[in-house]
Short mmCIF file of C-alpha atoms (C1' of nucleotides) in Angstrom, two decimals:
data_model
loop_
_atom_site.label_atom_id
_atom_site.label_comp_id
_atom_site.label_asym_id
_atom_site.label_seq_id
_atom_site.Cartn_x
_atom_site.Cartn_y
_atom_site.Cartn_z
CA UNK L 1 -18.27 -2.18 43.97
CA UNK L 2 -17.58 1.30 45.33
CA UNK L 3 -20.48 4.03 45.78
CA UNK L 4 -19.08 7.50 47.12
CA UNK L 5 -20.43 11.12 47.12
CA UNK L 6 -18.99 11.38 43.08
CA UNK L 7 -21.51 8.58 42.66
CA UNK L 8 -24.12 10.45 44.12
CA UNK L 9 -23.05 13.77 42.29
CA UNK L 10 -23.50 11.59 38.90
CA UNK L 11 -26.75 10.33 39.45
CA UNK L 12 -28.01 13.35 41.17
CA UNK L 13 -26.90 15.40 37.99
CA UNK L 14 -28.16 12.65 35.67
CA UNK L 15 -31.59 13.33 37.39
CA UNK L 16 -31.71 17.05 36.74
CA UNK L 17 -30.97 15.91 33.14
CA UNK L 18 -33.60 13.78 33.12
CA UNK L 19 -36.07 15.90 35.09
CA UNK L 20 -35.18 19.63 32.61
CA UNK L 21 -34.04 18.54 29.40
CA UNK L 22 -37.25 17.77 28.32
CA UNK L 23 -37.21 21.06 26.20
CA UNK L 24 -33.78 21.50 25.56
CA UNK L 25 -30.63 21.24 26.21
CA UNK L 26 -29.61 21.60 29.62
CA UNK L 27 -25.91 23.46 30.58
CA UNK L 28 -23.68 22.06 33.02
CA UNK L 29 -23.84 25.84 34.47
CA UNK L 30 -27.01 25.13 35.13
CA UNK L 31 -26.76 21.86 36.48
CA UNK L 32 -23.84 23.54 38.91
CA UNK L 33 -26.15 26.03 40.10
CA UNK L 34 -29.35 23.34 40.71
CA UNK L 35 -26.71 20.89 42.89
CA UNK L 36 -23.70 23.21 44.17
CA UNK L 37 -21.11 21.11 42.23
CA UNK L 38 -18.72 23.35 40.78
CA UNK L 39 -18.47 23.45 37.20
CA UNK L 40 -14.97 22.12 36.27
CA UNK L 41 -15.50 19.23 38.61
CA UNK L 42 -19.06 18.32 36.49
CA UNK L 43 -17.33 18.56 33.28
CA UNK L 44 -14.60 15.96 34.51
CA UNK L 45 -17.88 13.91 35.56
CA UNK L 46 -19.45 14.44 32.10
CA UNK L 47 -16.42 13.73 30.48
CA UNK L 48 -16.89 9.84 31.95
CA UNK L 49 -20.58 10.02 31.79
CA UNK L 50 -19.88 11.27 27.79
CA UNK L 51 -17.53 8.72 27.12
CA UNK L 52 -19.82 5.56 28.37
CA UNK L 53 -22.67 7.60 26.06
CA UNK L 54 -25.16 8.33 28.99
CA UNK L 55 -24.73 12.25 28.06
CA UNK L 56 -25.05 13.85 25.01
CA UNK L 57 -23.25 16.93 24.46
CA UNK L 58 -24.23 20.17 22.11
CA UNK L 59 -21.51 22.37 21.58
CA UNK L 60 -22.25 26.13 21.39
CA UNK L 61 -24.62 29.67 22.35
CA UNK L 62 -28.09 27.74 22.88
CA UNK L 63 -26.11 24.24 23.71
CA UNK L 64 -25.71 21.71 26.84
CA UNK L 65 -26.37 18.32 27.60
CA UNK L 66 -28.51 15.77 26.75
CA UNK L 67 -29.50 12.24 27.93
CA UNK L 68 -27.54 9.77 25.35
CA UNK L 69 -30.50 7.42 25.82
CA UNK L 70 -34.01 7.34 27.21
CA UNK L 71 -34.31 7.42 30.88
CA UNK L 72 -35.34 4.16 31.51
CA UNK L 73 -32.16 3.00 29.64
CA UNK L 74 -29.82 4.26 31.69
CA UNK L 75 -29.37 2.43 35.20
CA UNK L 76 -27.77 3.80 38.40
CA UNK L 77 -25.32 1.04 38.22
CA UNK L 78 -24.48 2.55 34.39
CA UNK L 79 -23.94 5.69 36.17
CA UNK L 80 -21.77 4.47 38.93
CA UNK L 81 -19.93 2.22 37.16
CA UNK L 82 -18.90 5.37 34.29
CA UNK L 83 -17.48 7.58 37.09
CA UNK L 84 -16.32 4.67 39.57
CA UNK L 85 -13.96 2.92 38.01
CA UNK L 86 -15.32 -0.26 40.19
CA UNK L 87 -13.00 -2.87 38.59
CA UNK L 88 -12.27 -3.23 42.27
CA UNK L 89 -13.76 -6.60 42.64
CA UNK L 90 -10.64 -7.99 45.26
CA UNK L 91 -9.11 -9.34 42.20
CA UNK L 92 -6.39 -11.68 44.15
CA UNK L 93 -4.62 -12.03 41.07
CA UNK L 94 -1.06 -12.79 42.34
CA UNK L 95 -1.55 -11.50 46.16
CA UNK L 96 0.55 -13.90 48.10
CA UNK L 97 -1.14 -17.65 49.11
CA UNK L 98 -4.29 -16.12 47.98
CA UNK L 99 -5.79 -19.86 46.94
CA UNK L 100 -6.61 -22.35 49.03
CA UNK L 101 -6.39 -19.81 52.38
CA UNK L 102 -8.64 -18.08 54.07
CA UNK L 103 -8.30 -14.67 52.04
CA UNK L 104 -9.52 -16.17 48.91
CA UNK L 105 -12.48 -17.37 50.65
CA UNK L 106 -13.22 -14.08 52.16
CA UNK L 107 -13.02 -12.36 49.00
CA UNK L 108 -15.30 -15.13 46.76
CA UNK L 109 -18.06 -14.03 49.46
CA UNK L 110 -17.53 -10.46 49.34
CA UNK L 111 -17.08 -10.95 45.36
CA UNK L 112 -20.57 -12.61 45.23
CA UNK L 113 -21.91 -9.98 47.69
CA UNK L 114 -20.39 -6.99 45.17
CA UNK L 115 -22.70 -8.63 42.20
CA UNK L 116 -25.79 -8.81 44.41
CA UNK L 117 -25.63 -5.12 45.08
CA UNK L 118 -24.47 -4.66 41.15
CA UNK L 119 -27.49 -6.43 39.86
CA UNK L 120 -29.67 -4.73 42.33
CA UNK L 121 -28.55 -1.50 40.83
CA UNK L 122 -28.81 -2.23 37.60
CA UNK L 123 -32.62 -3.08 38.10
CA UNK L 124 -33.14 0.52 38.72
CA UNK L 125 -33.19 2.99 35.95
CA UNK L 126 -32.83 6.87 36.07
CA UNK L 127 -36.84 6.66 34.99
CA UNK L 128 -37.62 4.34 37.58
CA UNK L 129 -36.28 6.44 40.54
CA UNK L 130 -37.87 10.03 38.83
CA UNK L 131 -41.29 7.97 38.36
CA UNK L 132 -41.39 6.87 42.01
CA UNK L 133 -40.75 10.15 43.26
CA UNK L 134 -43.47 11.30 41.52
CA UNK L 135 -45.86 8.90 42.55
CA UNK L 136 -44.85 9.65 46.15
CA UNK L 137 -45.51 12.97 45.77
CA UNK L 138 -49.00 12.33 44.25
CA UNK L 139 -49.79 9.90 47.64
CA UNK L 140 -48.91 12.73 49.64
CA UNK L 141 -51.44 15.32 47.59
CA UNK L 142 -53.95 12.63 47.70
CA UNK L 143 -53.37 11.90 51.34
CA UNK L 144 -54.36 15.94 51.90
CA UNK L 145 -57.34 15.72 49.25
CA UNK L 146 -60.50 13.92 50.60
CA UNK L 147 -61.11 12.72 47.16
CA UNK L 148 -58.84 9.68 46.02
CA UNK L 149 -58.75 10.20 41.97
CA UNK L 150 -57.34 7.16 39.97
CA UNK L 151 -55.86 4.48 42.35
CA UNK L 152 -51.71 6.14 43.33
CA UNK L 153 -51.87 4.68 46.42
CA UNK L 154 -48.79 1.92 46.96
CA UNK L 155 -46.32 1.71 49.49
CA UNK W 1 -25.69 5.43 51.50
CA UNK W 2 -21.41 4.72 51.04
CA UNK W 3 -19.63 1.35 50.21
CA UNK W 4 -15.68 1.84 50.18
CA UNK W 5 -12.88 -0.45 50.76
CA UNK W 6 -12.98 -0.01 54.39
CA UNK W 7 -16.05 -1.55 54.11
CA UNK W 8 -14.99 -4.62 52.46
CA UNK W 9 -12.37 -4.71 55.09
CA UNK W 10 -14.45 -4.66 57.77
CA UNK W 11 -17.22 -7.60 55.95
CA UNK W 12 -14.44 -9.50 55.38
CA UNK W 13 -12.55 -9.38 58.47
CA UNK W 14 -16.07 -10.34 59.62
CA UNK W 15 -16.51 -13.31 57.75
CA UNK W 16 -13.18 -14.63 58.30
CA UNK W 17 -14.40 -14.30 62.33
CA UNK W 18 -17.27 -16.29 61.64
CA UNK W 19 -15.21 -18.60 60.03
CA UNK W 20 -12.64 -19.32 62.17
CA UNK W 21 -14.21 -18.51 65.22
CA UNK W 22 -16.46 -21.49 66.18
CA UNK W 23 -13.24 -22.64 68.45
CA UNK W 24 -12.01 -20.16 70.63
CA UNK W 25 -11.26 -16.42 69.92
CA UNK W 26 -9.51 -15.27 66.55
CA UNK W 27 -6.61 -12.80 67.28
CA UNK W 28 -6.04 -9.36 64.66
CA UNK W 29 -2.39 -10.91 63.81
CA UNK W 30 -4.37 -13.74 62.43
CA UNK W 31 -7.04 -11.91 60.64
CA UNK W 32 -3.90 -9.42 59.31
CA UNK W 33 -2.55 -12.82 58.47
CA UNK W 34 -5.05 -14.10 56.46
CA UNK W 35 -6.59 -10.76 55.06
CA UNK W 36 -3.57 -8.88 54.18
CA UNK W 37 -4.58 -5.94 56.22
CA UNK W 38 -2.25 -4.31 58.60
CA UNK W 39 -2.86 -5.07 62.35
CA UNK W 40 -2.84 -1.05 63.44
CA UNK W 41 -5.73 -0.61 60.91
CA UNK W 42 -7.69 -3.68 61.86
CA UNK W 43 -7.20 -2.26 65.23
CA UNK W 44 -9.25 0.90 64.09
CA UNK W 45 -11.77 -0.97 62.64
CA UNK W 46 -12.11 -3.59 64.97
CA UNK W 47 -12.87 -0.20 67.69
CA UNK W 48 -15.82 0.66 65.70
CA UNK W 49 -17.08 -3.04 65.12
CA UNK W 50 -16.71 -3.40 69.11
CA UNK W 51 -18.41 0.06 69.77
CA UNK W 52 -21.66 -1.43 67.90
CA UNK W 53 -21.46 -4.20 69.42
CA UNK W 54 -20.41 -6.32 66.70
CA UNK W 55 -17.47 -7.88 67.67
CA UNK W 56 -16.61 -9.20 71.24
CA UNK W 57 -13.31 -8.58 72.80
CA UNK W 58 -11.38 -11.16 75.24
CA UNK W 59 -8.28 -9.99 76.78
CA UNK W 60 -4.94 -11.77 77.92
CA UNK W 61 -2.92 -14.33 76.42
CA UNK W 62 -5.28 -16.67 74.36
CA UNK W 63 -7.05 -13.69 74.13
CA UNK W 64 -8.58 -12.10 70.86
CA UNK W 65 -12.18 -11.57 69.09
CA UNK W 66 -15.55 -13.39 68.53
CA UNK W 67 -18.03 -12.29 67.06
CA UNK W 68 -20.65 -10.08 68.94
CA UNK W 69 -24.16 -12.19 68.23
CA UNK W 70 -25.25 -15.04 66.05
CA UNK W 71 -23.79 -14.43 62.75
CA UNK W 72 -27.29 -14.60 61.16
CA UNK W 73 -27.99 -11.55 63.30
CA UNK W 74 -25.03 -9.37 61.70
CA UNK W 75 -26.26 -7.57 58.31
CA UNK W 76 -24.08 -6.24 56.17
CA UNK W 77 -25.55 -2.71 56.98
CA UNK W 78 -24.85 -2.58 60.45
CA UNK W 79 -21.15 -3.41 59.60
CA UNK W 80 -20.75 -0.90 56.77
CA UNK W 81 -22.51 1.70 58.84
CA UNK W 82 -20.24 1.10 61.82
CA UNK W 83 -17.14 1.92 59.79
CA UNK W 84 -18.18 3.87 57.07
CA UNK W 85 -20.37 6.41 59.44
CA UNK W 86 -22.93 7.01 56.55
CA UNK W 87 -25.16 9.64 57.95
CA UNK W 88 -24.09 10.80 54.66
CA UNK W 89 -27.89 11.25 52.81
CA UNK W 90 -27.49 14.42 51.36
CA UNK W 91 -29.00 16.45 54.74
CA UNK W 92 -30.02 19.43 53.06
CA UNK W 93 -29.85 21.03 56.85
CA UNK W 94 -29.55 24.60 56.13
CA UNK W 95 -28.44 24.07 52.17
CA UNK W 96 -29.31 27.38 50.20
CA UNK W 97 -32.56 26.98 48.14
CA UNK W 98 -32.35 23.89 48.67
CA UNK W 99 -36.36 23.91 49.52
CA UNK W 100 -38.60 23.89 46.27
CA UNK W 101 -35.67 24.21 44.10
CA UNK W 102 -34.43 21.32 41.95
CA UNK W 103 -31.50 20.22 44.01
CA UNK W 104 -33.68 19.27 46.74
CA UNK W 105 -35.70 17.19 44.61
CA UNK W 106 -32.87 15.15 42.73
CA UNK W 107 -31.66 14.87 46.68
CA UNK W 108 -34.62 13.18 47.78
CA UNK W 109 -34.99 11.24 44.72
CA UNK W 110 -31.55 9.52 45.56
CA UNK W 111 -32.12 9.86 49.31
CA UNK W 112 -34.81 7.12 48.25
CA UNK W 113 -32.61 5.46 46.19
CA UNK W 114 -30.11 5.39 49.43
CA UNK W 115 -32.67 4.02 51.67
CA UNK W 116 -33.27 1.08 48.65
CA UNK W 117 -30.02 0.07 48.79
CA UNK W 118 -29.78 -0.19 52.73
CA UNK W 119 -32.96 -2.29 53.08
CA UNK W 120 -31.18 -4.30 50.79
CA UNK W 121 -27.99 -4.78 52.59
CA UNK W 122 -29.90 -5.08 55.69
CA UNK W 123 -31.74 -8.20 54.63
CA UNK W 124 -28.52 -9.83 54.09
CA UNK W 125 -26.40 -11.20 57.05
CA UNK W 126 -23.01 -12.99 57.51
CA UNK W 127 -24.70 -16.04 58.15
CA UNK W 128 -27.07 -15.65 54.53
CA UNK W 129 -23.11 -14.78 52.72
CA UNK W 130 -21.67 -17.78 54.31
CA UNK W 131 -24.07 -20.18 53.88
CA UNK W 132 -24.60 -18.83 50.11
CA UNK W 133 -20.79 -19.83 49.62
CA UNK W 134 -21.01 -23.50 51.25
CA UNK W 135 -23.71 -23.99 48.89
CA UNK W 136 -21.87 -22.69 45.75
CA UNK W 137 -19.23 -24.85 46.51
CA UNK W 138 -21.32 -28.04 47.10
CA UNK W 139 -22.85 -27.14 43.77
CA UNK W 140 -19.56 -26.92 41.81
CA UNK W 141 -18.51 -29.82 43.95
CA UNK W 142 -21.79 -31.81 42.99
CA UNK W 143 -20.86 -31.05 39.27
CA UNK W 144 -17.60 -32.19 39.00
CA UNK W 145 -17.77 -35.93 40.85
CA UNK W 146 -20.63 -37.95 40.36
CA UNK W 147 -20.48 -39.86 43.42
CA UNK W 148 -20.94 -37.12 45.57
CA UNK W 149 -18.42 -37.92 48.09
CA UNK W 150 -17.64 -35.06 51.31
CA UNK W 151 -16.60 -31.98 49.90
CA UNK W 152 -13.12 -30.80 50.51
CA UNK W 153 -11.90 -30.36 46.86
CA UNK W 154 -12.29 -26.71 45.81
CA UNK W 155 -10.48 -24.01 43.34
"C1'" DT R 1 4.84 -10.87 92.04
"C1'" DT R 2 6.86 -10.02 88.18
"C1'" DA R 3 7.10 -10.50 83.27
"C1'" DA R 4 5.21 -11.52 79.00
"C1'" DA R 5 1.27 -11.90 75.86
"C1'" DA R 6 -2.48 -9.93 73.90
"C1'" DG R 7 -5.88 -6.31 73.58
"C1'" DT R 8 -6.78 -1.01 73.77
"C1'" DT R 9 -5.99 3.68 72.83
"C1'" DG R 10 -4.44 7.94 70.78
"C1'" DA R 11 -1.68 10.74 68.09
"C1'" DC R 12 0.78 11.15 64.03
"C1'" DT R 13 2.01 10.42 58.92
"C1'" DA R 14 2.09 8.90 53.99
"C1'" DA R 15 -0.59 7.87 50.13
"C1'" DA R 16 -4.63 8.14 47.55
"C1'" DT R 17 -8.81 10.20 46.19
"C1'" DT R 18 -11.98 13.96 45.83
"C1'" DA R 19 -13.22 18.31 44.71
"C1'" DC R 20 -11.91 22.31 42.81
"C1'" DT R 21 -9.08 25.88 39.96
"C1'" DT R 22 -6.96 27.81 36.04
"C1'" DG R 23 -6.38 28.52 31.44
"C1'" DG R 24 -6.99 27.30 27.54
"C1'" DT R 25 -9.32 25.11 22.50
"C1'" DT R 26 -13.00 24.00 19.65
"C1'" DA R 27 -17.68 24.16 17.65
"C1'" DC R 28 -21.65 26.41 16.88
"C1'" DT R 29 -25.15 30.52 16.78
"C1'" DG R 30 -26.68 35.08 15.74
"C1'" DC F 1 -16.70 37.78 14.02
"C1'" DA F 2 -18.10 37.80 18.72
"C1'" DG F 3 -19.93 35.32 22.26
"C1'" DT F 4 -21.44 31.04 24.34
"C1'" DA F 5 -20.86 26.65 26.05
"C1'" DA F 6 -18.79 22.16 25.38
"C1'" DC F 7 -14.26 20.06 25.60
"C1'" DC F 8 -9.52 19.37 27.35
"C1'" DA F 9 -5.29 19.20 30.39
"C1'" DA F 10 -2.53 20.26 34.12
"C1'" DG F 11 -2.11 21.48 38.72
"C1'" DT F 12 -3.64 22.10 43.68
"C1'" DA F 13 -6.16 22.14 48.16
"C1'" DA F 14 -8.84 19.38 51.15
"C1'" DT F 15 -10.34 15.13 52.75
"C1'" DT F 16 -10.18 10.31 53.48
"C1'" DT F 17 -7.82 5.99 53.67
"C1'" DA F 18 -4.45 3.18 55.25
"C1'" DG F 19 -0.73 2.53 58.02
"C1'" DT F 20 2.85 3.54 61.87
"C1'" DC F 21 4.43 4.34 66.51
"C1'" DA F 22 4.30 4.32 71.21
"C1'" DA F 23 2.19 4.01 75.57
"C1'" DC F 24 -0.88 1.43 78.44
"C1'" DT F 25 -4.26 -2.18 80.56
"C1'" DT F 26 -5.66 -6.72 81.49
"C1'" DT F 27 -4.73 -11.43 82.01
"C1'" DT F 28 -2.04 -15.41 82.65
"C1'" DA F 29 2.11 -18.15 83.73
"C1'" DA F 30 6.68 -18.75 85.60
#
DNA sequence: TTAAAAGTTGACTAAATTACTTGGTTACTG
DNA sequence: CAGTAACCAAGTAATTTAGTCAACTTTTAA
């Protein structure tokens, strides 16, 4: 498992995908401009993101990106997992006296740990993270208005 | 919110002191022993552990490290945060636009995200990865011989 | 009390990764 | 056909990771 800032750029990107391409196609020059990520380094990121099918790409004047599935398809761990490379998982295949000693043992509890977080992330979808945030924001509106419309409020 | 390889270093290194350490101190030469990590960088890592307080130091021949508290009182957080310096959640201090535009939304939305995935690791301890193991094992163990004799056999 | 064992520290370096740049080509639109 | 924007590939600067080297302190034992 591995989560660094190009993580972070991909999901942060996927977001503003998520959040403006809901009438039309949105261009990475765009997307550059919303997060200050240049946009050569985005189109290497889109390049993984395209070939795991998150993205949808439309070539041409008028063109950009899309989501390649709905929003609540696509999970962080998706996301991190297309740029990350994460088949890190302390493979021990051939390391020295890996079996039996203390290293292996280490590394079947770190291993178990890595899937923990993995599953954890995969529980939380693109849609998931955009709909929270917006809920958030409407405690914090109702939380100024005296009137509490519909129910909203959850910790 | 960051999760590299010096990170696993450092949990493992970790559990191998909580392993080994229930008689007298463990030394780096046998954690670079058993982990396959090079002494110098243990070193490093073992001056950040020691800074927060997670690992204990004791000097002079027989010398070498416990750990700091109760291993049940050791998350995973407070180790990857003591090596991994993490105060990494996309600031925004002094970012252009980054106030009502869409960058600082997608940043809070995975600033949230972030903070998810550190209550998580925070809820989980040495102790909780340990134990989680031992009872893996006796599971496997419990499998394989019906008369359910000690444990010692394992892969 | 001196020497050796083990931890502690800091500065320096090689390798890897990240982030970015350049310079194209291809596909589509008007 | 001209322009836009995705796609592609190679190279590079900056940063981080991982490791090395060398000096030094504390503790113990001869």
């Amino acid at each position: 498992m591995r989560l660094s800032t190009k993580g972070r750029y991909a999901v942060t990107a996927m977001l503003d995908l998520a959040l403006n391409g809901v009438d039309g196609p949105v261009t990475l020059a765009e997307i550059s401009e919303n997060q200050g990520i240049s946009l050569s380094y985005l189109e290497q990121l889109f390049a993984s993101l395209r070939a795991k099918e998150l993205v949808r790409g439309v070539r041409g004047p008028g063109g950009g990106y899309y989501l390649g599935r709905n929003a609540d398809d696509i999970s962080i761990a998706n996301i991190i997992c297309a740029v990350d490379e994460w088949v890190e998982f302390t493979r021990c295949g051939g390391r020295k006296n890996c079996s039996g000693g203390e290293r292996c043992l280490t590394h079947s509890l770190w291993d178990d740990l890595s899937i923990e977080i993995f599953d954890f992330l995969t529980k939380i979808s693109i849609g998931d993270l955009i709909r929270r945030g917006e809920r958030k924001k409407a405690d914090k509106a109702a939380h100024l208005s005296v009137v509490s419309d519909e129910d909203s409020r959850a910790a």
